[in-house]
Amino acid sequence: EAGVAQSPRYKIIEKRQSVAFWCNPISGHATLYWYQQILGQGPKLLIQFQNNGVVDDSQLPKDRFSAERLKGVDSTLKIQPAKLEDSAVYLCASSPLLESYNEQFFGPGTRLTVL
Amino acid sequence: AQTVTQSQPEMSVQEAETVTLSCTYDTSESNYYLFWYKQPPSRQMILVIRQEAYKQQNATENRFSVNFQKAAKSFSLKISDSQLGDTAMYFCASNTGNQFYFGTGTSLTVIP
């Protein structure tokens, strides 16, 4: 079974520019998560989708971050405009169902550097 | 909000020895789940082991086992017969009502 795919793997931008990340979850997985992992810290959940609906986005900085999962499959995370503190690895994960015990399957991440 | 604390930023162990990684958490929920994830260098994060809070029996997966102390809100990971491939960052995580919280991680190095 194919894993969670993310692109690009690396991105370098200037502050105040925009950037978008793409995630393709494991086929059939209803739940999709976006995490931000700053160097030296654990992943922080930004947003969680169940199919194409948002379950939780309480930690998403909505003034500059947005995410969508229009058809309940692929998802994009956008940052506009980027700040220096947005430099991090952005992880996408998926799981079969919206259950607390479910294992999350992680993608390789996108490493963002904001200069 | 929940918090997950890993107080050991770095640890090392000799190959074939046993090592224990510590994790404490704080939650007001009665039902929750705890996880240990492994993130090898430049590789994807994968699940190592999970524990359901209402189960008293400690979870075990081959060389990996946990010591779950619910009253103390402690969830440590024991790795037996350490192998070079166990070198990685290890994250403790809790999940209540679909809110996932990760600790800051412990970098484990297995020394040949």
PDB file of C-alpha atoms in Angstrom:
ATOM      1  CA  GLU A   1       0.000   0.000   0.000  1.00  0.00           C
ATOM      2  CA  ALA A   2       1.335   3.428  -0.938  1.00  0.00           C
ATOM      3  CA  GLY A   3       2.140   5.731   1.961  1.00  0.00           C
ATOM      4  CA  VAL A   4       1.281   9.359   2.565  1.00  0.00           C
ATOM      5  CA  ALA A   5       2.794  11.527  -0.148  1.00  0.00           C
ATOM      6  CA  GLN A   6       3.864  15.128   0.314  1.00  0.00           C
ATOM      7  CA  SER A   7       5.362  17.699  -2.005  1.00  0.00           C
ATOM      8  CA  PRO A   8       7.550  19.556  -2.274  1.00  0.00           C
ATOM      9  CA  ARG A   9      10.088  17.997   0.076  1.00  0.00           C
ATOM     10  CA  TYR A  10      11.980  21.243   0.511  1.00  0.00           C
ATOM     11  CA  LYS A  11      11.074  24.880  -0.005  1.00  0.00           C
ATOM     12  CA  ILE A  12      13.020  28.068   0.567  1.00  0.00           C
ATOM     13  CA  ILE A  13      11.219  31.403   0.365  1.00  0.00           C
ATOM     14  CA  GLU A  14      11.664  34.996   1.427  1.00  0.00           C
ATOM     15  CA  LYS A  15       9.534  36.379   4.245  1.00  0.00           C
ATOM     16  CA  ARG A  16       6.226  37.840   3.127  1.00  0.00           C
ATOM     17  CA  GLN A  17       6.074  35.419   0.174  1.00  0.00           C
ATOM     18  CA  SER A  18       3.401  32.754  -0.189  1.00  0.00           C
ATOM     19  CA  VAL A  19       3.860  29.005  -0.208  1.00  0.00           C
ATOM     20  CA  ALA A  20       1.657  25.956  -0.600  1.00  0.00           C
ATOM     21  CA  PHE A  21       2.158  22.354   0.412  1.00  0.00           C
ATOM     22  CA  TRP A  22       0.358  19.346  -0.967  1.00  0.00           C
ATOM     23  CA  CYS A  23      -0.575  16.068   0.701  1.00  0.00           C
ATOM     24  CA  ASN A  24      -2.059  12.869  -0.681  1.00  0.00           C
ATOM     25  CA  PRO A  25      -3.161  10.527   2.120  1.00  0.00           C
ATOM     26  CA  ILE A  26      -3.311   6.757   2.038  1.00  0.00           C
ATOM     27  CA  SER A  27      -6.187   5.619  -0.140  1.00  0.00           C
ATOM     28  CA  GLY A  28      -9.388   5.239   1.828  1.00  0.00           C
ATOM     29  CA  HIS A  29      -8.217   7.172   4.870  1.00  0.00           C
ATOM     30  CA  ALA A  30     -10.967   9.516   5.975  1.00  0.00           C
ATOM     31  CA  THR A  31      -8.978  11.573   8.444  1.00  0.00           C
ATOM     32  CA  LEU A  32      -6.138  13.891   7.488  1.00  0.00           C
ATOM     33  CA  TYR A  33      -3.891  15.953   9.752  1.00  0.00           C
ATOM     34  CA  TRP A  34      -1.428  18.775   9.196  1.00  0.00           C
ATOM     35  CA  TYR A  35       1.307  19.306  11.764  1.00  0.00           C
ATOM     36  CA  GLN A  36       4.013  21.905  12.200  1.00  0.00           C
ATOM     37  CA  GLN A  37       7.284  20.611  13.637  1.00  0.00           C
ATOM     38  CA  ILE A  38       9.745  23.330  14.585  1.00  0.00           C
ATOM     39  CA  LEU A  39      13.340  22.189  15.047  1.00  0.00           C
ATOM     40  CA  GLY A  40      13.814  20.683  18.501  1.00  0.00           C
ATOM     41  CA  GLN A  41      10.095  20.420  19.217  1.00  0.00           C
ATOM     42  CA  GLY A  42       7.418  17.832  18.806  1.00  0.00           C
ATOM     43  CA  PRO A  43       4.776  18.086  16.088  1.00  0.00           C
ATOM     44  CA  LYS A  44       1.991  20.561  16.754  1.00  0.00           C
ATOM     45  CA  LEU A  45      -1.400  19.837  15.249  1.00  0.00           C
ATOM     46  CA  LEU A  46      -2.554  22.655  12.961  1.00  0.00           C
ATOM     47  CA  ILE A  47      -5.716  21.266  11.437  1.00  0.00           C
ATOM     48  CA  GLN A  48      -7.621  18.014  11.225  1.00  0.00           C
ATOM     49  CA  PHE A  49     -10.065  16.975   8.500  1.00  0.00           C
ATOM     50  CA  GLN A  50     -12.658  14.253   8.462  1.00  0.00           C
ATOM     51  CA  ASN A  51     -13.364  13.642   4.776  1.00  0.00           C
ATOM     52  CA  ASN A  52     -13.689  17.220   3.475  1.00  0.00           C
ATOM     53  CA  GLY A  53     -14.886  18.783   6.731  1.00  0.00           C
ATOM     54  CA  VAL A  54     -12.741  20.472   9.374  1.00  0.00           C
ATOM     55  CA  VAL A  55     -12.801  18.691  12.749  1.00  0.00           C
ATOM     56  CA  ASP A  56     -10.398  20.976  14.560  1.00  0.00           C
ATOM     57  CA  ASP A  57      -8.369  24.012  13.513  1.00  0.00           C
ATOM     58  CA  SER A  58      -7.980  25.670  16.889  1.00  0.00           C
ATOM     59  CA  GLN A  59      -4.186  25.919  16.577  1.00  0.00           C
ATOM     60  CA  LEU A  60      -4.107  27.124  12.986  1.00  0.00           C
ATOM     61  CA  PRO A  61      -2.973  30.780  12.702  1.00  0.00           C
ATOM     62  CA  LYS A  62      -5.883  31.721  10.514  1.00  0.00           C
ATOM     63  CA  ASP A  63      -4.590  35.179   9.681  1.00  0.00           C
ATOM     64  CA  ARG A  64      -1.901  33.627   7.492  1.00  0.00           C
ATOM     65  CA  PHE A  65      -2.518  29.880   7.256  1.00  0.00           C
ATOM     66  CA  SER A  66      -5.290  28.172   5.337  1.00  0.00           C
ATOM     67  CA  ALA A  67      -5.987  24.579   4.403  1.00  0.00           C
ATOM     68  CA  GLU A  68      -8.512  22.755   2.322  1.00  0.00           C
ATOM     69  CA  ARG A  69      -9.485  19.227   1.399  1.00  0.00           C
ATOM     70  CA  LEU A  70     -12.073  19.830  -1.267  1.00  0.00           C
ATOM     71  CA  LYS A  71     -12.896  16.312  -2.417  1.00  0.00           C
ATOM     72  CA  GLY A  72     -12.059  14.531   0.802  1.00  0.00           C
ATOM     73  CA  VAL A  73      -8.805  13.174  -0.587  1.00  0.00           C
ATOM     74  CA  ASP A  74      -5.853  15.472  -1.321  1.00  0.00           C
ATOM     75  CA  SER A  75      -5.188  18.484   0.845  1.00  0.00           C
ATOM     76  CA  THR A  76      -3.252  21.713   0.507  1.00  0.00           C
ATOM     77  CA  LEU A  77      -1.846  23.911   3.256  1.00  0.00           C
ATOM     78  CA  LYS A  78      -1.031  27.510   2.382  1.00  0.00           C
ATOM     79  CA  ILE A  79       0.900  30.212   4.173  1.00  0.00           C
ATOM     80  CA  GLN A  80       0.388  33.800   3.052  1.00  0.00           C
ATOM     81  CA  PRO A  81       2.442  35.804   3.901  1.00  0.00           C
ATOM     82  CA  ALA A  82       5.215  33.750   5.456  1.00  0.00           C
ATOM     83  CA  LYS A  83       7.146  34.886   8.514  1.00  0.00           C
ATOM     84  CA  LEU A  84      10.573  33.822   9.730  1.00  0.00           C
ATOM     85  CA  GLU A  85       9.010  31.831  12.554  1.00  0.00           C
ATOM     86  CA  ASP A  86       7.161  29.650  10.039  1.00  0.00           C
ATOM     87  CA  SER A  87      10.420  27.853   9.275  1.00  0.00           C
ATOM     88  CA  ALA A  88       9.646  24.257  10.181  1.00  0.00           C
ATOM     89  CA  VAL A  89       8.844  20.835   8.810  1.00  0.00           C
ATOM     90  CA  TYR A  90       5.195  20.492   7.845  1.00  0.00           C
ATOM     91  CA  LEU A  91       3.955  16.969   8.315  1.00  0.00           C
ATOM     92  CA  CYS A  92       0.846  15.452   6.855  1.00  0.00           C
ATOM     93  CA  ALA A  93      -0.679  12.335   8.389  1.00  0.00           C
ATOM     94  CA  SER A  94      -3.744  10.242   7.739  1.00  0.00           C
ATOM     95  CA  SER A  95      -5.736   7.595   9.565  1.00  0.00           C
ATOM     96  CA  PRO A  96      -8.622   5.357   8.557  1.00  0.00           C
ATOM     97  CA  LEU A  97     -11.217   6.746  10.918  1.00  0.00           C
ATOM     98  CA  LEU A  98     -11.756   9.570  13.359  1.00  0.00           C
ATOM     99  CA  GLU A  99     -11.052   7.460  16.428  1.00  0.00           C
ATOM    100  CA  SER A 100      -8.737   8.308  19.293  1.00  0.00           C
ATOM    101  CA  TYR A 101      -6.927   4.987  19.211  1.00  0.00           C
ATOM    102  CA  ASN A 102      -6.182   5.081  15.527  1.00  0.00           C
ATOM    103  CA  GLU A 103      -2.615   4.996  14.362  1.00  0.00           C
ATOM    104  CA  GLN A 104      -1.610   7.965  12.262  1.00  0.00           C
ATOM    105  CA  PHE A 105       0.488   7.339   9.163  1.00  0.00           C
ATOM    106  CA  PHE A 106       2.897  10.154   8.472  1.00  0.00           C
ATOM    107  CA  GLY A 107       4.324  11.478   5.248  1.00  0.00           C
ATOM    108  CA  PRO A 108       7.982  12.489   4.802  1.00  0.00           C
ATOM    109  CA  GLY A 109       7.229  16.142   5.481  1.00  0.00           C
ATOM    110  CA  THR A 110       8.026  19.411   3.719  1.00  0.00           C
ATOM    111  CA  ARG A 111      10.941  21.364   5.142  1.00  0.00           C
ATOM    112  CA  LEU A 112      10.231  25.093   4.836  1.00  0.00           C
ATOM    113  CA  THR A 113      12.941  27.696   5.285  1.00  0.00           C
ATOM    114  CA  VAL A 114      11.863  31.325   5.428  1.00  0.00           C
ATOM    115  CA  LEU A 115      14.697  33.816   4.873  1.00  0.00           C
TER     116      LEU A 115
ATOM    117  CA  ALA B   1      -5.428  21.452  27.170  1.00  0.00           C
ATOM    118  CA  GLN B   2      -3.257  18.426  27.533  1.00  0.00           C
ATOM    119  CA  THR B   3       0.487  18.528  27.975  1.00  0.00           C
ATOM    120  CA  VAL B   4       3.046  15.839  27.295  1.00  0.00           C
ATOM    121  CA  THR B   5       6.500  16.117  28.855  1.00  0.00           C
ATOM    122  CA  GLN B   6       9.633  14.237  27.892  1.00  0.00           C
ATOM    123  CA  SER B   7      12.395  15.255  30.279  1.00  0.00           C
ATOM    124  CA  GLN B   8      15.259  13.444  28.543  1.00  0.00           C
ATOM    125  CA  PRO B   9      16.336  15.346  25.414  1.00  0.00           C
ATOM    126  CA  GLU B  10      19.074  12.837  24.604  1.00  0.00           C
ATOM    127  CA  MET B  11      19.925   9.313  25.640  1.00  0.00           C
ATOM    128  CA  SER B  12      22.340   6.646  24.535  1.00  0.00           C
ATOM    129  CA  VAL B  13      22.516   2.903  25.060  1.00  0.00           C
ATOM    130  CA  GLN B  14      24.909   0.152  24.164  1.00  0.00           C
ATOM    131  CA  GLU B  15      23.774  -2.282  21.536  1.00  0.00           C
ATOM    132  CA  ALA B  16      21.897  -5.250  23.069  1.00  0.00           C
ATOM    133  CA  GLU B  17      21.259  -3.368  26.304  1.00  0.00           C
ATOM    134  CA  THR B  18      17.949  -2.088  27.669  1.00  0.00           C
ATOM    135  CA  VAL B  19      16.924   1.544  27.820  1.00  0.00           C
ATOM    136  CA  THR B  20      13.865   3.323  29.240  1.00  0.00           C
ATOM    137  CA  LEU B  21      12.498   6.598  27.893  1.00  0.00           C
ATOM    138  CA  SER B  22      10.338   8.673  30.206  1.00  0.00           C
ATOM    139  CA  CYS B  23       7.091  10.485  29.494  1.00  0.00           C
ATOM    140  CA  THR B  24       4.572  12.214  31.705  1.00  0.00           C
ATOM    141  CA  TYR B  25       1.294  13.720  30.633  1.00  0.00           C
ATOM    142  CA  ASP B  26      -1.450  15.812  32.060  1.00  0.00           C
ATOM    143  CA  THR B  27      -5.103  15.432  31.189  1.00  0.00           C
ATOM    144  CA  SER B  28      -8.423  15.863  32.912  1.00  0.00           C
ATOM    145  CA  GLU B  29     -10.088  13.323  30.656  1.00  0.00           C
ATOM    146  CA  SER B  30     -10.946   9.853  31.893  1.00  0.00           C
ATOM    147  CA  ASN B  31     -10.597   8.125  28.562  1.00  0.00           C
ATOM    148  CA  TYR B  32      -7.576   8.706  26.386  1.00  0.00           C
ATOM    149  CA  TYR B  33      -4.883   6.951  24.441  1.00  0.00           C
ATOM    150  CA  LEU B  34      -1.117   7.146  24.650  1.00  0.00           C
ATOM    151  CA  PHE B  35       1.395   6.497  21.910  1.00  0.00           C
ATOM    152  CA  TRP B  36       5.101   6.260  21.276  1.00  0.00           C
ATOM    153  CA  TYR B  37       6.230   7.268  17.806  1.00  0.00           C
ATOM    154  CA  LYS B  38       9.698   6.818  16.318  1.00  0.00           C
ATOM    155  CA  GLN B  39      11.237   9.243  13.832  1.00  0.00           C
ATOM    156  CA  PRO B  40      14.467   7.830  12.349  1.00  0.00           C
ATOM    157  CA  PRO B  41      16.950  10.302  10.832  1.00  0.00           C
ATOM    158  CA  SER B  42      15.542  11.646   7.554  1.00  0.00           C
ATOM    159  CA  ARG B  43      12.744   9.107   7.608  1.00  0.00           C
ATOM    160  CA  GLN B  44       9.058   9.145   8.327  1.00  0.00           C
ATOM    161  CA  MET B  45       7.514   8.941  11.751  1.00  0.00           C
ATOM    162  CA  ILE B  46       6.079   5.539  12.568  1.00  0.00           C
ATOM    163  CA  LEU B  47       4.056   4.150  15.446  1.00  0.00           C
ATOM    164  CA  VAL B  48       5.985   2.049  17.953  1.00  0.00           C
ATOM    165  CA  ILE B  49       3.338   1.171  20.513  1.00  0.00           C
ATOM    166  CA  ARG B  50       0.042   2.440  21.929  1.00  0.00           C
ATOM    167  CA  GLN B  51      -1.833   2.092  25.198  1.00  0.00           C
ATOM    168  CA  GLU B  52      -5.482   2.579  26.008  1.00  0.00           C
ATOM    169  CA  ALA B  53      -5.891   4.357  29.326  1.00  0.00           C
ATOM    170  CA  TYR B  54      -8.686   2.148  30.578  1.00  0.00           C
ATOM    171  CA  LYS B  55      -6.583  -0.991  30.123  1.00  0.00           C
ATOM    172  CA  GLN B  56      -4.437  -1.793  33.130  1.00  0.00           C
ATOM    173  CA  GLN B  57      -2.227  -4.251  31.305  1.00  0.00           C
ATOM    174  CA  ASN B  58       0.879  -2.692  29.845  1.00  0.00           C
ATOM    175  CA  ALA B  59       1.176  -2.897  26.068  1.00  0.00           C
ATOM    176  CA  THR B  60       3.997  -4.912  24.508  1.00  0.00           C
ATOM    177  CA  GLU B  61       5.241  -5.094  20.929  1.00  0.00           C
ATOM    178  CA  ASN B  62       8.196  -7.449  20.521  1.00  0.00           C
ATOM    179  CA  ARG B  63      11.209  -5.650  22.074  1.00  0.00           C
ATOM    180  CA  PHE B  64       9.138  -2.601  23.006  1.00  0.00           C
ATOM    181  CA  SER B  65       7.011  -2.368  26.131  1.00  0.00           C
ATOM    182  CA  VAL B  66       5.496   0.372  28.205  1.00  0.00           C
ATOM    183  CA  ASN B  67       5.150   1.023  31.903  1.00  0.00           C
ATOM    184  CA  PHE B  68       1.830   2.799  32.233  1.00  0.00           C
ATOM    185  CA  GLN B  69       1.182   4.334  35.652  1.00  0.00           C
ATOM    186  CA  LYS B  70      -2.196   5.990  35.344  1.00  0.00           C
ATOM    187  CA  ALA B  71      -2.300   7.567  38.788  1.00  0.00           C
ATOM    188  CA  ALA B  72       1.131   9.095  38.281  1.00  0.00           C
ATOM    189  CA  LYS B  73       0.288  10.005  34.661  1.00  0.00           C
ATOM    190  CA  SER B  74       3.468   8.332  33.531  1.00  0.00           C
ATOM    191  CA  PHE B  75       4.016   6.400  30.320  1.00  0.00           C
ATOM    192  CA  SER B  76       7.577   5.185  29.841  1.00  0.00           C
ATOM    193  CA  LEU B  77       8.923   3.153  26.927  1.00  0.00           C
ATOM    194  CA  LYS B  78      11.322   0.279  27.483  1.00  0.00           C
ATOM    195  CA  ILE B  79      13.423  -0.962  24.587  1.00  0.00           C
ATOM    196  CA  SER B  80      15.044  -4.328  25.200  1.00  0.00           C
ATOM    197  CA  ASP B  81      17.971  -5.774  23.247  1.00  0.00           C
ATOM    198  CA  SER B  82      18.637  -2.384  21.619  1.00  0.00           C
ATOM    199  CA  GLN B  83      19.594  -2.497  17.959  1.00  0.00           C
ATOM    200  CA  LEU B  84      21.408   0.033  15.778  1.00  0.00           C
ATOM    201  CA  GLY B  85      18.169   0.585  13.874  1.00  0.00           C
ATOM    202  CA  ASP B  86      16.554   1.885  17.060  1.00  0.00           C
ATOM    203  CA  THR B  87      18.578   5.087  16.738  1.00  0.00           C
ATOM    204  CA  ALA B  88      15.921   7.781  16.268  1.00  0.00           C
ATOM    205  CA  MET B  89      13.870  10.507  17.873  1.00  0.00           C
ATOM    206  CA  TYR B  90      11.125   9.081  20.046  1.00  0.00           C
ATOM    207  CA  PHE B  91       7.969  11.068  20.662  1.00  0.00           C
ATOM    208  CA  CYS B  92       5.392  10.394  23.311  1.00  0.00           C
ATOM    209  CA  ALA B  93       1.873  11.484  22.385  1.00  0.00           C
ATOM    210  CA  SER B  94      -1.584  11.543  23.887  1.00  0.00           C
ATOM    211  CA  ASN B  95      -4.954  11.621  22.181  1.00  0.00           C
ATOM    212  CA  THR B  96      -8.232  12.595  23.758  1.00  0.00           C
ATOM    213  CA  GLY B  97     -11.282  13.348  21.698  1.00  0.00           C
ATOM    214  CA  ASN B  98      -9.152  13.491  18.574  1.00  0.00           C
ATOM    215  CA  GLN B  99      -6.787  16.093  19.985  1.00  0.00           C
ATOM    216  CA  PHE B 100      -3.248  14.875  19.518  1.00  0.00           C
ATOM    217  CA  TYR B 101      -0.464  16.284  21.700  1.00  0.00           C
ATOM    218  CA  PHE B 102       3.191  15.372  21.242  1.00  0.00           C
ATOM    219  CA  GLY B 103       6.096  15.741  23.609  1.00  0.00           C
ATOM    220  CA  THR B 104       9.360  17.402  22.586  1.00  0.00           C
ATOM    221  CA  GLY B 105      11.044  14.092  21.916  1.00  0.00           C
ATOM    222  CA  THR B 106      14.032  12.091  23.131  1.00  0.00           C
ATOM    223  CA  SER B 107      16.949  11.518  20.791  1.00  0.00           C
ATOM    224  CA  LEU B 108      18.161   7.950  21.299  1.00  0.00           C
ATOM    225  CA  THR B 109      21.521   6.775  20.012  1.00  0.00           C
ATOM    226  CA  VAL B 110      22.411   3.105  20.034  1.00  0.00           C
ATOM    227  CA  ILE B 111      26.159   2.670  20.312  1.00  0.00           C
ATOM    228  CA  PRO B 112      27.773  -0.346  18.624  1.00  0.00           C
TER     229      PRO B 112
END
